[in-house]
Amino acid sequence: MTVMPKWADVILVPLISLFLALAISALVILAIGEDPVEAVQLMIEGSVGSIRGWGYTLYYTTNFIFTGLAVSVAFHARLFNIGGEGQASLGGLGVALVLLFLPWPHWTVALFAAMLGGAAFGALWALIPAWLQAKRGSHIVITTIMFNFIAAGLLNYMLSYTLKPAGSGDPASAKFSPSYDLPTLNSILTDLGIQAARDDSVNVTFLIALLACVLVWVLMWRTRLGYEIRAFGHSETAAKYAGISPLKITVIAMLISGGLAGLMAINTVMGEAERLVLNSTGGAGFIGIAVALMGRSHPIGVLLAALLFGFLYQGGAELSLWTSIPAQLIVVVQALVILFTGALDNMVRMPIERMFLAMRRG
Amino acid sequence: MDFPTLIQILDSTLRLATPLLLACLAGLFSERAGIFDIALEGKMLAAAFASGAFAAISGSAWIGLAAGIGASVMLSLLHGLASITFRGNQLISGVAINFLAAGLTVLVAQHWFQQGGRTPSLLGDGRFSPIKLPLADTLSRIPVLGPIYSELISGHSILVYVAIICVPATWYVLFRTRFGLRLRAVGENPAAVDTAGISVVGLRFAAVVICGVLCGVAGAYLATGLQAGFVKDMTAGRGFIALAALIFAKWRPWFALYACLLFGLLQALALRYQNLDIAGIAVPVQLMDTLPYILTVVILAGFVGRAVPPRAGGEPYVKER
């Protein structure tokens, strides 16, 4: 797109889309008889107004960074991975199996092993749809949707029969060994001599998520593989002509995507729940779609969008505590963000393009 | 399994297959016209809420049905606006609509009724009551055929019969009318339709609206026929099972009926038995729940009869200048 300067494409368009989504959300709040200004104040107070609030905001942000990066990497290869939810829950299974059935001497080693387990299971769950798309031409969106449901069934079965400790009533695995507890950011700060309030939500996984942002950037823009993935995404025929194998790129991009989604489980399963519970993902796999669209599939954008959604999630949870606005408000905001930044992108973009065109002529 | 049990299971199969069938035919119209629709779920959910709410307020299931269709068509038009008018990504638009419906239904239900995101239970005329077909009582004493007629075929709400009539109707419209031919053509080769001087946009919007109407009936049946009122997330993945059935049926109306009956049977079995014992092997309910999806992946993989979607599906049409 040469009509618009780059800053307009990267910053202006997403901001206008976000503004539209938030404006309509405010109208929704008005329509259900609540005060949007008060709602925003409560959300800000609850999410970034206290150390505890920040802890939860960053905890959610960690999840959304992983799933957002997962969707982004697939987007670069022009693959729409809707299966982040299923891949993340399989990642949870991988993390749980590694931590339940193998002994680890220290939490650092356990974390490393859990990362491998989570990423491997998530990647495996993405491999089958990828292979089916590349080899048999079955649409990856449909297969990944189906795999979300199959994953839900599989986890439900595992937790109801195989992993549930004898005598326990609820479908959940046994607790992991307390020696695998991940240190929270708060305890790290305290060790460094900085006093912070008590919280046990955001943990070292957040730092791993930041590292993942850097690594994805290096991969996509500084390696041969990343170049091939992007080239394939821009034009499959041109990529083929340049000797890039569609099968290889589809499979590798989806493996990375599924692996990133699976990594989310170290935050939720190992860090927070410390056991595998039903629906450990809590919809984060789907929020990854909104995050990737909003962040224009760039790690910096993903990080910022994940922060925004972390804020919305924590703020929304607080909102449902103090007002009669249900937490589903966030689902509406999420839907509107996906709608405006994704599906109605042209609606926002076309008038801006026209404006820039007029300015250039004038 | 004795005969009365079998009749009961098949009876519940028919009930559970009805929303799947309506949503599946809805998807059939949309996708045959080249508009992918993964928002069947969201449209059904919105319709279930609207029909549950308006039936509760007005006391009439028919007003509920109209409200359900209205809500579903509105979301359809949004899908059309995004994917036809603004040529956006149809899949992303579908994802957005699903979330929009999931969130808004609870928000509005809570605001209107303060019952934790559900609508009040429907009584009397607020629901579509079972219809007794003529002579059902008289014939019920005939062995075998009697119960089949009086319990399996008779005694469903009107929307079940509507859904079944929709199958030949869909077949007729798509394969025996000029509109149907054009609609299928626009899903295969929109440029050719455009060259013939027929509006691609108009046809696609027509298909999307028909899809909305059928999803509306499906949702209304959930809230006012199958159950008595709307509860949060009551579609429970039915829109995606319908999507699976559509692929399973390879976008053909009669096969859609068979696929939906099969998936309805799986749901009926899962509802009745926690563990089904088939030839000494215990089949867990989770397998039954996921079987529609597994079967669809197998079909998509093309190992058992390949499923090829309409050629222009998912592609926005850009008129040549």
Coordinates of C-alpha atoms in Angstrom, one line a residue, chain A residues 77-243:
Chain A
A77 CA 2.2 -17.4 6.5
R78 CA -1.4 -16.4 5.6
L79 CA -2.8 -19.2 7.8
F80 CA -5.7 -18.4 10.1
N81 CA -5.0 -20.5 13.2
I82 CA -8.3 -20.4 15.1
G83 CA -7.1 -23.4 17.1
G84 CA -5.0 -21.5 19.7
E85 CA -7.5 -22.5 22.4
G86 CA -7.1 -26.2 21.7
Q87 CA -3.4 -26.0 21.3
A88 CA -3.1 -24.1 24.6
S89 CA -5.2 -26.7 26.4
L90 CA -3.1 -29.5 25.0
G91 CA -0.1 -27.5 26.1
G92 CA -1.6 -27.6 29.6
L93 CA -1.8 -31.4 29.3
G94 CA 1.8 -31.5 28.3
V95 CA 2.9 -29.4 31.2
A96 CA 0.8 -31.4 33.6
L97 CA 2.2 -34.8 32.4
V98 CA 5.8 -33.5 32.6
L99 CA 5.3 -32.2 36.2
L100 CA 3.2 -35.0 37.5
F101 CA 5.1 -38.1 36.3
L102 CA 8.7 -37.0 36.1
P103 CA 10.9 -35.9 39.1
W104 CA 12.7 -32.6 38.8
P105 CA 15.4 -31.3 41.2
H106 CA 14.6 -27.6 41.1
W107 CA 11.9 -25.3 39.8
T108 CA 14.2 -23.9 37.1
V109 CA 14.7 -27.3 35.6
A110 CA 11.1 -28.1 36.0
L111 CA 10.1 -24.9 34.2
F112 CA 12.4 -25.7 31.3
A113 CA 11.0 -29.2 31.1
A114 CA 7.4 -27.9 31.4
M115 CA 8.1 -25.4 28.6
L116 CA 9.3 -28.2 26.3
G117 CA 6.3 -30.3 27.3
G118 CA 3.8 -27.5 26.7
A119 CA 5.3 -26.4 23.5
A120 CA 5.6 -30.0 22.1
F121 CA 2.0 -30.9 22.9
G122 CA 0.7 -27.6 21.5
A123 CA 2.8 -28.0 18.4
L124 CA 1.6 -31.5 17.9
W125 CA -2.0 -30.4 18.1
A126 CA -1.3 -27.9 15.3
L127 CA 0.7 -30.3 13.2
I128 CA -2.3 -32.4 12.1
P129 CA -4.4 -29.5 10.7
A130 CA -1.2 -28.1 9.1
W131 CA -0.4 -31.4 7.4
L132 CA -4.0 -31.8 6.3
Q133 CA -4.0 -28.3 4.8
A134 CA -0.7 -28.7 3.0
K135 CA -1.1 -32.3 1.8
R136 CA -4.9 -32.8 1.5
G137 CA -6.1 -29.3 1.0
S138 CA -8.6 -29.3 3.9
H139 CA -9.3 -25.8 5.1
I140 CA -7.1 -25.0 8.2
V141 CA -9.8 -22.8 9.8
I142 CA -12.3 -25.6 9.8
T143 CA -9.9 -28.3 11.0
T144 CA -8.5 -26.1 13.8
I145 CA -12.1 -25.3 15.0
M146 CA -12.8 -29.1 15.0
F147 CA -9.5 -29.7 16.9
N148 CA -10.6 -27.2 19.5
F149 CA -13.6 -29.3 20.3
I150 CA -11.7 -32.6 20.1
A151 CA -9.1 -31.1 22.5
A152 CA -11.9 -30.2 24.9
G153 CA -13.3 -33.7 24.7
L154 CA -9.9 -35.3 25.2
L155 CA -9.1 -33.1 28.2
N156 CA -12.5 -33.7 29.7
Y157 CA -11.9 -37.4 29.4
M158 CA -8.3 -37.3 30.8
L159 CA -9.4 -35.2 33.8
S160 CA -12.5 -37.3 34.5
Y161 CA -10.8 -40.7 34.2
T162 CA -7.0 -40.8 33.9
L163 CA -5.5 -37.8 35.7
K164 CA -8.1 -37.4 38.5
P165 CA -6.6 -38.5 41.8
A166 CA -8.5 -41.4 43.4
G167 CA -11.4 -40.2 45.7
S168 CA -11.5 -36.7 44.2
G169 CA -14.8 -35.4 43.0
D170 CA -13.9 -32.5 40.7
P171 CA -12.3 -33.1 37.3
A172 CA -8.8 -31.9 37.9
S173 CA -5.4 -33.4 38.2
A174 CA -3.4 -33.8 41.5
K175 CA -1.5 -30.7 42.7
F176 CA 2.1 -30.4 41.4
S177 CA 4.9 -30.7 43.9
P178 CA 5.2 -27.4 45.8
S179 CA 8.9 -27.3 44.9
Y180 CA 7.9 -26.5 41.3
D181 CA 6.1 -23.2 42.4
L182 CA 7.2 -20.4 40.1
P183 CA 8.5 -17.3 41.9
T184 CA 6.3 -14.3 41.4
L185 CA 7.6 -11.1 40.1
N186 CA 6.8 -9.6 43.5
S187 CA 9.1 -12.0 45.3
I188 CA 11.8 -11.3 42.8
L189 CA 11.5 -7.6 43.4
T190 CA 11.6 -8.2 47.1
D191 CA 14.8 -10.2 46.7
L192 CA 16.2 -7.3 44.8
G193 CA 15.4 -5.0 47.8
I194 CA 12.4 -3.3 46.3
Q195 CA 9.4 -3.4 48.5
A196 CA 6.1 -4.4 46.8
A197 CA 2.8 -5.5 48.0
R198 CA 1.8 -9.1 48.4
D199 CA 0.5 -10.8 45.2
D200 CA 0.9 -14.1 43.7
S201 CA -0.4 -13.7 40.2
V202 CA 2.2 -12.6 37.7
N203 CA 5.2 -14.8 37.8
V204 CA 8.5 -15.3 35.9
T205 CA 6.5 -16.5 32.9
F206 CA 5.9 -12.9 32.1
L207 CA 9.7 -12.5 31.4
I208 CA 9.6 -15.6 29.2
A209 CA 6.7 -14.0 27.3
L210 CA 8.8 -10.9 26.7
L211 CA 11.7 -13.0 25.6
A212 CA 9.3 -14.8 23.2
C213 CA 8.4 -11.4 21.6
V214 CA 12.1 -10.8 20.9
L215 CA 12.7 -14.3 19.6
V216 CA 9.6 -14.1 17.3
W217 CA 10.9 -10.7 16.0
V218 CA 14.3 -12.2 15.3
L219 CA 12.8 -15.2 13.7
M220 CA 10.4 -13.4 11.4
W221 CA 12.7 -10.5 10.3
R222 CA 16.2 -11.7 10.8
T223 CA 16.3 -15.3 9.7
R224 CA 16.0 -17.1 6.4
L225 CA 13.1 -19.1 7.7
G226 CA 11.1 -16.0 8.8
Y227 CA 11.7 -14.5 5.4
E228 CA 10.4 -17.7 3.7
I229 CA 7.3 -17.7 6.0
R230 CA 6.5 -14.1 5.1
A231 CA 7.2 -14.6 1.4
F232 CA 4.9 -17.6 1.4
G233 CA 2.2 -15.5 3.1
H234 CA 2.5 -12.7 0.6
S235 CA 2.3 -14.9 -2.5
E236 CA 2.2 -18.6 -2.5
T237 CA 3.0 -18.8 -6.2
A238 CA 6.0 -16.5 -6.0
A239 CA 7.3 -18.4 -3.0
K240 CA 6.9 -21.7 -4.9
Y241 CA 8.7 -20.2 -7.8
A242 CA 11.5 -19.2 -5.5
G243 CA 11.9 -22.8 -4.4

